[in-house]
Amino acid sequence: MLAVCFGAAAYGQVHISTSRTSLVLDASEGQKLMMLYYGDRLSEDDVRNLKAAGAFNAEAYPAYGMSGASETALAVTHSDGNMSTDLIVDNVEISDKDGGKLAKICLKDKVYPFYVNVCYRTYPDSEVIETWSEIENREKKPVVLTEFYSGFLPLRRGDVWISHLYGSWANEAKLAQEPLMPGMKVIKNKDGVRNSHTAHSEVMFSLDGKPMENSGRVIGAALCYSGNYELKVDTDDSEYHRFFAGINPDNSSYRLASKEVFKTPELALTYSDEGMSGVSRNFHRWGRNHRIAHGDVPRKILLNSWEGVYFDINEAGMDQMMGDIASMGGELFVMDDGWFGVKYPRLTDNCALGDWGVDRNKLPGGVSALVKMAEDHGIRFGIWIEPEMTNTVSELYEKHPDWVIKAPKREPVTGRGGTQLVLDLSNPEVQDFIFSVVDDIMTANPEIDYIKWDANMNIANHGSQYLASDNQSHLYIEYHRGFAKVCDRIRAKYPDLVIQACASGGGRANYGVLPWFDEFWVSDNTDALQRVYMQWGTSYFFPAITMGSHISAAPNHQTSRTIPLKYRIDVAMSGRLGMEIQPKNMTQEEITLCRNAIAQYKQIRPVVQFGDIYRLVSPYDNLGVASLMYCTPEKDEAVFYWWKLEHFCNQHLPRVTMAGLDPDRNYKVVELNRIDSEPLPFEGAVFSGRFLMENGLEIPYTHKVDYHRQNDWASRVLYLEAL
Ligand code: GLA
């Protein structure tokens, strides 16, 4: 809901609200736009008296040049060289948008014909408010933008902590939590292509001291962008931590032509007084309903060929893998890298990207024969591509050396395989080519259900052979505009296709790409123990339907760790379940375990993929165990996960209390994926939600199995059904 309340003359407050949150602005005509409040939903009386109580006293979209030393959201060099901008409210437009509201606060420079719309959007069914700006140059000549953040939020000082994700390839989405201290905290990305390996563009602020999962006031912020970003929190000498988020302005100053409008990406804000898990639930619901492709469609259980056969693709091998996943109850097979390249067959990672013709030596019947095989096995077929890239060893590069990103006069800098290059998506011809990669595959085989879209290189040398010499600094921004145009075209023509965003693992886990992509590959690291940590971090902002989570081989191919299959299954089952393994190397007993797990996952799939998350014990708290659960919004079903993280004799693990249940309902508890020779003492027993949330259940530290099968791992999945 969104209302404008006008008090005294020339005093205009804009109250932007969701069912449980409020954001209040002072948008008095001719004055600076001020942010007064963001947090719990306010009554109209409280809104009216906000200023008297002492509200935020901060400009909502501060521009550089007329307000001293503070950090700013916008910096402009006007066409005459003037570096200052002085914005005042021109008018307020409020309209209905898809059941929610859109507020545009139109700001105008006092002297220059230079305009900024500061926008806020709400949705009817979500606690998220999106904000962005539209910057318009009506001067006669170009102006230069050197800062263009999406949004700004002041946070009242106190004991405010920031939680954010950091990491690296094969170690994505690790959780970091720290109190905000004086000085500047900057979270940034400059990869150019992918943006979530090393840091994420989503953060949470716990306002009541050390972050808590299920209590306390928390603000969440997610920048919805696929490219370079910067999030900064300036704790200056004021009463506020000043938070900014937007496109990273470094080496990206933007010449805004006369009449051109620069729209910044959306910054999604949410607030909950139910702790960090509350903020996660807000983001998950908003994501599934509005920001993730097919967010309301259950995800299929798949086998991906990569860790099973790597580049060793051939028809008989694909047929065998399809048969095996079908026999275990899987629903989709995805053929990964290695299937293409005619002049330069893709035998390893040093050639052929861009040459998307089938290697007929490996696959004489082409893709259509594979699609037919999948059909015969009763499953769907998916295929891997990396369409934004080429290699110096490729027919594409021989034909179009001018299509790759490189600086004029310089040799291109190569990546993977010593030969990989990034195509220049600022170039419309390249955009057409990338669209045609998908379009050709889909036209030839419309039955294809799923595309794994990979991106394994960064922009290593700044330079566009397409952009004009005075617009070279637009490269990072134009790359992602080009990417968006291609994705829009693909979605217009192929609305039902499932597309995974892979980028050397979790390089594209962001709400910038998810409107076109159904999911992402959390990490190239499939080690179940490390996945507990990475999927935990990812779950702060992204729901289980987006998290590709696969059962893989032991020893694990990345960590060499040997983890029993039971534990690998129990971890994979907390996300979008899949397999990444050669089934023919599995024993019959292992196949049976997977078959049962797949059948049980099908039962709990709606709870995991569409349920509300409650994180219970964090692996980052080093208590020896991690635990979380998903509950349906109706609280009639829940799935509880418990993973032991270390093993010592006479160790003491915490007894985990549950959350998210209805205290007044009774739940029957059933263990899934059971391997023990005896059922758990509480198997089939009925407990009240209140008991489970206040006391929890005692989970044995080990599994009861034959002596020679005992090991140091333990995990449990419990299914709870309300009676
Ligand atoms: C990247 C992906 C992997 C796999 C390989 C194929 O590393 O992240 O999952 O697809 O490329 O080359």
JSON list of N, CA, C and O in Angstrom, two decimals, residues 24 31 61 139 161 191 326 344 532 640 679 701 718:
[
{"chain": "A", "resi": 24, "resn": "VAL", "atom": "N", "xyz": [9.20, 6.09, 4.76]},
{"chain": "A", "resi": 24, "resn": "VAL", "atom": "CA", "xyz": [8.56, 7.41, 4.73]},
{"chain": "A", "resi": 24, "resn": "VAL", "atom": "C", "xyz": [9.54, 8.45, 4.23]},
{"chain": "A", "resi": 24, "resn": "VAL", "atom": "O", "xyz": [10.70, 8.52, 4.68]},
{"chain": "A", "resi": 31, "resn": "GLN", "atom": "N", "xyz": [11.73, 21.54, -2.08]},
{"chain": "A", "resi": 31, "resn": "GLN", "atom": "CA", "xyz": [12.71, 21.23, -1.03]},
{"chain": "A", "resi": 31, "resn": "GLN", "atom": "C", "xyz": [13.51, 19.98, -1.44]},
{"chain": "A", "resi": 31, "resn": "GLN", "atom": "O", "xyz": [13.15, 19.28, -2.37]},
{"chain": "A", "resi": 61, "resn": "TYR", "atom": "N", "xyz": [18.38, 10.88, -1.81]},
{"chain": "A", "resi": 61, "resn": "TYR", "atom": "CA", "xyz": [19.25, 10.55, -2.95]},
{"chain": "A", "resi": 61, "resn": "TYR", "atom": "C", "xyz": [20.27, 11.68, -3.10]},
{"chain": "A", "resi": 61, "resn": "TYR", "atom": "O", "xyz": [20.17, 12.54, -3.97]},
{"chain": "A", "resi": 139, "resn": "GLU", "atom": "N", "xyz": [20.07, 18.73, -20.74]},
{"chain": "A", "resi": 139, "resn": "GLU", "atom": "CA", "xyz": [20.99, 19.79, -21.18]},
{"chain": "A", "resi": 139, "resn": "GLU", "atom": "C", "xyz": [21.26, 19.57, -22.68]},
{"chain": "A", "resi": 139, "resn": "GLU", "atom": "O", "xyz": [20.98, 18.50, -23.21]},
{"chain": "A", "resi": 161, "resn": "TRP", "atom": "N", "xyz": [25.10, -4.56, 13.12]},
{"chain": "A", "resi": 161, "resn": "TRP", "atom": "CA", "xyz": [26.02, -5.54, 12.51]},
{"chain": "A", "resi": 161, "resn": "TRP", "atom": "C", "xyz": [25.65, -5.75, 11.06]},
{"chain": "A", "resi": 161, "resn": "TRP", "atom": "O", "xyz": [24.47, -5.77, 10.71]},
{"chain": "A", "resi": 191, "resn": "ASP", "atom": "N", "xyz": [34.62, -7.98, -11.71]},
{"chain": "A", "resi": 191, "resn": "ASP", "atom": "CA", "xyz": [34.92, -9.08, -12.63]},
{"chain": "A", "resi": 191, "resn": "ASP", "atom": "C", "xyz": [34.54, -8.72, -14.07]},
{"chain": "A", "resi": 191, "resn": "ASP", "atom": "O", "xyz": [35.16, -9.17, -15.01]},
{"chain": "A", "resi": 326, "resn": "ALA", "atom": "N", "xyz": [17.08, -42.22, -15.19]},
{"chain": "A", "resi": 326, "resn": "ALA", "atom": "CA", "xyz": [15.65, -42.54, -15.33]},
{"chain": "A", "resi": 326, "resn": "ALA", "atom": "C", "xyz": [15.29, -43.68, -14.37]},
{"chain": "A", "resi": 326, "resn": "ALA", "atom": "O", "xyz": [14.25, -43.63, -13.70]},
{"chain": "A", "resi": 344, "resn": "TYR", "atom": "N", "xyz": [37.54, -27.72, -34.77]},
{"chain": "A", "resi": 344, "resn": "TYR", "atom": "CA", "xyz": [38.36, -27.90, -33.56]},
{"chain": "A", "resi": 344, "resn": "TYR", "atom": "C", "xyz": [37.52, -28.63, -32.51]},
{"chain": "A", "resi": 344, "resn": "TYR", "atom": "O", "xyz": [36.84, -27.98, -31.71]},
{"chain": "A", "resi": 532, "resn": "VAL", "atom": "N", "xyz": [27.49, -27.53, 2.95]},
{"chain": "A", "resi": 532, "resn": "VAL", "atom": "CA", "xyz": [26.66, -27.09, 4.08]},
{"chain": "A", "resi": 532, "resn": "VAL", "atom": "C", "xyz": [26.91, -25.60, 4.33]},
{"chain": "A", "resi": 532, "resn": "VAL", "atom": "O", "xyz": [25.98, -24.81, 4.50]},
{"chain": "A", "resi": 640, "resn": "PHE", "atom": "N", "xyz": [13.01, -31.09, 8.38]},
{"chain": "A", "resi": 640, "resn": "PHE", "atom": "CA", "xyz": [14.06, -30.69, 9.31]},
{"chain": "A", "resi": 640, "resn": "PHE", "atom": "C", "xyz": [15.37, -31.36, 8.88]},
{"chain": "A", "resi": 640, "resn": "PHE", "atom": "O", "xyz": [15.39, -32.57, 8.64]},
{"chain": "A", "resi": 679, "resn": "PRO", "atom": "N", "xyz": [14.78, -48.02, 13.96]},
{"chain": "A", "resi": 679, "resn": "PRO", "atom": "CA", "xyz": [14.22, -46.67, 13.82]},
{"chain": "A", "resi": 679, "resn": "PRO", "atom": "C", "xyz": [14.64, -45.78, 14.99]},
{"chain": "A", "resi": 679, "resn": "PRO", "atom": "O", "xyz": [14.99, -46.28, 16.07]},
{"chain": "A", "resi": 701, "resn": "TYR", "atom": "N", "xyz": [24.13, -39.03, 17.92]},
{"chain": "A", "resi": 701, "resn": "TYR", "atom": "CA", "xyz": [25.34, -38.46, 17.30]},
{"chain": "A", "resi": 701, "resn": "TYR", "atom": "C", "xyz": [25.90, -39.36, 16.19]},
{"chain": "A", "resi": 701, "resn": "TYR", "atom": "O", "xyz": [26.76, -38.94, 15.44]},
{"chain": "A", "resi": 718, "resn": "LEU", "atom": "N", "xyz": [14.21, -35.17, 8.76]},
{"chain": "A", "resi": 718, "resn": "LEU", "atom": "CA", "xyz": [12.94, -35.56, 9.37]},
{"chain": "A", "resi": 718, "resn": "LEU", "atom": "C", "xyz": [11.79, -34.86, 8.65]},
{"chain": "A", "resi": 718, "resn": "LEU", "atom": "O", "xyz": [11.88, -33.67, 8.34]}
]
